[in-house]
């Protein structure tokens, strides 16, 4: 499944800004709101997933990088939490889906690699 590349660089930059703003809003709601936070946390990776599938791998990487950078200036621990929970998950899921895997195989592979990365971080810590 190829990314749709029928838009220009201006649209690509606008998509990166919109994706970054959407994922930041959902992640901030996840980390700050008591009752609506868990629901927002479920949807926080999806803007990156959408714009990665729409604009290609580098659009997703740019959104994850910008969101992690913005969160880092607020809270370095929050940036690590965002990257491990939302950024890595959305990037891996987009890669598995764009490789032509089915939904079940994509989710299983994503969760498996996410678990391995979290275990590696816990071991290093």
mmCIF file of C-alpha atoms in Angstrom:
data_model
loop_
_atom_site.group_PDB
_atom_site.id
_atom_site.type_symbol
_atom_site.label_atom_id
_atom_site.label_comp_id
_atom_site.label_asym_id
_atom_site.label_seq_id
_atom_site.Cartn_x
_atom_site.Cartn_y
_atom_site.Cartn_z
ATOM 1 C CA UNK A 1 0.000 0.000 0.000
ATOM 2 C CA UNK A 2 1.678 3.161 -1.224
ATOM 3 C CA UNK A 3 1.237 6.518 0.432
ATOM 4 C CA UNK A 4 -0.814 9.009 -1.517
ATOM 5 C CA UNK A 5 1.700 11.410 -3.044
ATOM 6 C CA UNK A 6 -0.580 13.637 -5.111
ATOM 7 C CA UNK A 7 -0.123 16.709 -2.912
ATOM 8 C CA UNK A 8 2.576 19.329 -2.821
ATOM 9 C CA UNK A 9 5.057 20.270 -0.118
ATOM 10 C CA UNK A 10 2.784 23.001 1.263
ATOM 11 C CA UNK A 11 0.042 20.455 1.918
ATOM 12 C CA UNK A 12 2.589 18.073 3.410
ATOM 13 C CA UNK A 13 3.838 20.732 5.838
ATOM 14 C CA UNK A 14 0.249 21.596 6.763
ATOM 15 C CA UNK A 15 -0.477 17.905 7.385
ATOM 16 C CA UNK A 16 2.551 17.672 9.678
ATOM 17 C CA UNK A 17 1.394 20.706 11.663
ATOM 18 C CA UNK A 18 -2.181 19.387 11.907
ATOM 19 C CA UNK A 19 -0.986 15.925 12.922
ATOM 20 C CA UNK A 20 1.345 17.338 15.551
ATOM 21 C CA UNK A 21 -1.371 19.569 17.002
ATOM 22 C CA UNK A 22 -3.923 16.751 17.078
ATOM 23 C CA UNK A 23 -1.655 14.208 18.721
ATOM 24 C CA UNK A 24 -0.412 16.805 21.228
ATOM 25 C CA UNK A 25 -3.969 17.782 22.152
ATOM 26 C CA UNK A 26 -4.963 14.166 22.702
ATOM 27 C CA UNK A 27 -1.818 13.342 24.680
ATOM 28 C CA UNK A 28 -2.164 16.417 26.888
ATOM 29 C CA UNK A 29 -5.804 15.509 27.527
ATOM 30 C CA UNK A 30 -4.651 11.980 28.361
ATOM 31 C CA UNK A 31 -2.091 13.189 30.859
ATOM 32 C CA UNK A 32 -4.099 16.028 32.444
ATOM 33 C CA UNK A 33 -7.768 15.037 32.529
ATOM 34 C CA UNK A 34 -8.959 12.585 35.124
ATOM 35 C CA UNK A 35 -12.095 11.093 33.611
ATOM 36 C CA UNK A 36 -11.755 11.762 29.874
ATOM 37 C CA UNK A 37 -8.008 11.140 29.869
ATOM 38 C CA UNK A 38 -7.983 7.376 29.291
ATOM 39 C CA UNK A 39 -10.308 7.754 26.321
ATOM 40 C CA UNK A 40 -8.097 10.463 24.825
ATOM 41 C CA UNK A 41 -5.063 8.239 25.440
ATOM 42 C CA UNK A 42 -6.570 5.526 23.283
ATOM 43 C CA UNK A 43 -6.916 7.931 20.356
ATOM 44 C CA UNK A 44 -3.593 9.798 20.798
ATOM 45 C CA UNK A 45 -1.618 7.634 18.294
ATOM 46 C CA UNK A 46 -4.217 7.831 15.530
ATOM 47 C CA UNK A 47 -3.379 11.281 14.057
ATOM 48 C CA UNK A 48 0.186 10.100 13.483
ATOM 49 C CA UNK A 49 -1.091 6.847 12.008
ATOM 50 C CA UNK A 50 -3.433 8.690 9.652
ATOM 51 C CA UNK A 51 -0.863 11.178 8.390
ATOM 52 C CA UNK A 52 1.796 8.471 8.051
ATOM 53 C CA UNK A 53 -0.475 6.405 5.847
ATOM 54 C CA UNK A 54 -1.521 9.521 3.933
ATOM 55 C CA UNK A 55 1.780 11.306 3.502
ATOM 56 C CA UNK A 56 4.378 8.612 3.902
ATOM 57 C CA UNK A 57 6.880 7.477 6.492
ATOM 58 C CA UNK A 58 8.694 10.804 6.795
ATOM 59 C CA UNK A 59 5.530 12.733 7.564
ATOM 60 C CA UNK A 60 4.888 10.395 10.487
ATOM 61 C CA UNK A 61 8.469 10.626 11.703
ATOM 62 C CA UNK A 62 8.291 14.431 11.532
ATOM 63 C CA UNK A 63 5.049 14.492 13.537
ATOM 64 C CA UNK A 64 6.468 12.167 16.200
ATOM 65 C CA UNK A 65 9.700 14.178 16.384
ATOM 66 C CA UNK A 66 7.936 17.540 16.690
ATOM 67 C CA UNK A 67 5.445 16.274 19.272
ATOM 68 C CA UNK A 68 8.213 14.670 21.334
ATOM 69 C CA UNK A 69 10.258 17.880 21.118
ATOM 70 C CA UNK A 70 7.354 20.062 22.279
ATOM 71 C CA UNK A 71 6.565 17.710 25.157
ATOM 72 C CA UNK A 72 10.270 17.548 26.071
ATOM 73 C CA UNK A 73 10.337 21.288 26.736
ATOM 74 C CA UNK A 74 7.389 20.855 29.082
ATOM 75 C CA UNK A 75 8.484 17.634 30.764
ATOM 76 C CA UNK A 76 11.388 15.373 29.730
ATOM 77 C CA UNK A 77 9.749 12.382 31.406
ATOM 78 C CA UNK A 78 6.527 13.154 29.543
ATOM 79 C CA UNK A 79 8.441 13.159 26.255
ATOM 80 C CA UNK A 80 9.736 9.671 26.944
ATOM 81 C CA UNK A 81 6.251 8.553 27.913
ATOM 82 C CA UNK A 82 4.798 10.026 24.699
ATOM 83 C CA UNK A 83 7.473 8.484 22.526
ATOM 84 C CA UNK A 84 7.160 5.005 24.014
ATOM 85 C CA UNK A 85 3.369 4.927 24.315
ATOM 86 C CA UNK A 86 2.131 6.873 21.318
ATOM 87 C CA UNK A 87 4.969 7.661 18.932
ATOM 88 C CA UNK A 88 6.505 4.236 18.633
ATOM 89 C CA UNK A 89 3.117 2.521 18.603
ATOM 90 C CA UNK A 90 1.725 4.657 15.784
ATOM 91 C CA UNK A 91 4.898 4.380 13.701
ATOM 92 C CA UNK A 92 5.097 0.600 14.040
ATOM 93 C CA UNK A 93 1.404 0.133 13.316
ATOM 94 C CA UNK A 94 1.670 2.261 10.173
ATOM 95 C CA UNK A 95 4.694 0.272 9.010
ATOM 96 C CA UNK A 96 2.939 -3.056 9.517
ATOM 97 C CA UNK A 97 -0.222 -1.846 7.797
ATOM 98 C CA UNK A 98 1.637 -0.345 4.841
ATOM 99 C CA UNK A 99 3.551 -3.617 4.408
ATOM 100 C CA UNK A 100 0.279 -5.269 3.472
ATOM 101 C CA UNK A 101 -0.266 -7.225 6.669
ATOM 102 C CA UNK A 102 -3.773 -7.800 7.908
ATOM 103 C CA UNK A 103 -5.151 -5.933 10.899
ATOM 104 C CA UNK A 104 -4.629 -8.786 13.359
ATOM 105 C CA UNK A 105 -1.035 -9.411 12.272
ATOM 106 C CA UNK A 106 -0.269 -5.669 12.295
ATOM 107 C CA UNK A 107 -1.620 -5.193 15.816
ATOM 108 C CA UNK A 108 0.128 -8.329 17.104
ATOM 109 C CA UNK A 109 3.467 -7.290 15.612
ATOM 110 C CA UNK A 110 3.115 -3.756 16.883
ATOM 111 C CA UNK A 111 2.286 -4.830 20.422
ATOM 112 C CA UNK A 112 5.101 -7.390 20.405
ATOM 113 C CA UNK A 113 7.722 -4.867 19.331
ATOM 114 C CA UNK A 114 6.308 -2.270 21.708
ATOM 115 C CA UNK A 115 6.590 -4.760 24.575
ATOM 116 C CA UNK A 116 10.186 -5.581 23.644
ATOM 117 C CA UNK A 117 11.122 -1.901 23.567
ATOM 118 C CA UNK A 118 9.487 -1.257 26.938
ATOM 119 C CA UNK A 119 11.264 -4.276 28.426
ATOM 120 C CA UNK A 120 14.571 -3.012 27.030
ATOM 121 C CA UNK A 121 13.977 0.421 28.565
ATOM 122 C CA UNK A 122 13.045 -1.151 31.904
ATOM 123 C CA UNK A 123 16.184 -3.289 31.801
ATOM 124 C CA UNK A 124 18.395 -0.306 31.047
ATOM 125 C CA UNK A 125 16.715 1.674 33.819
#
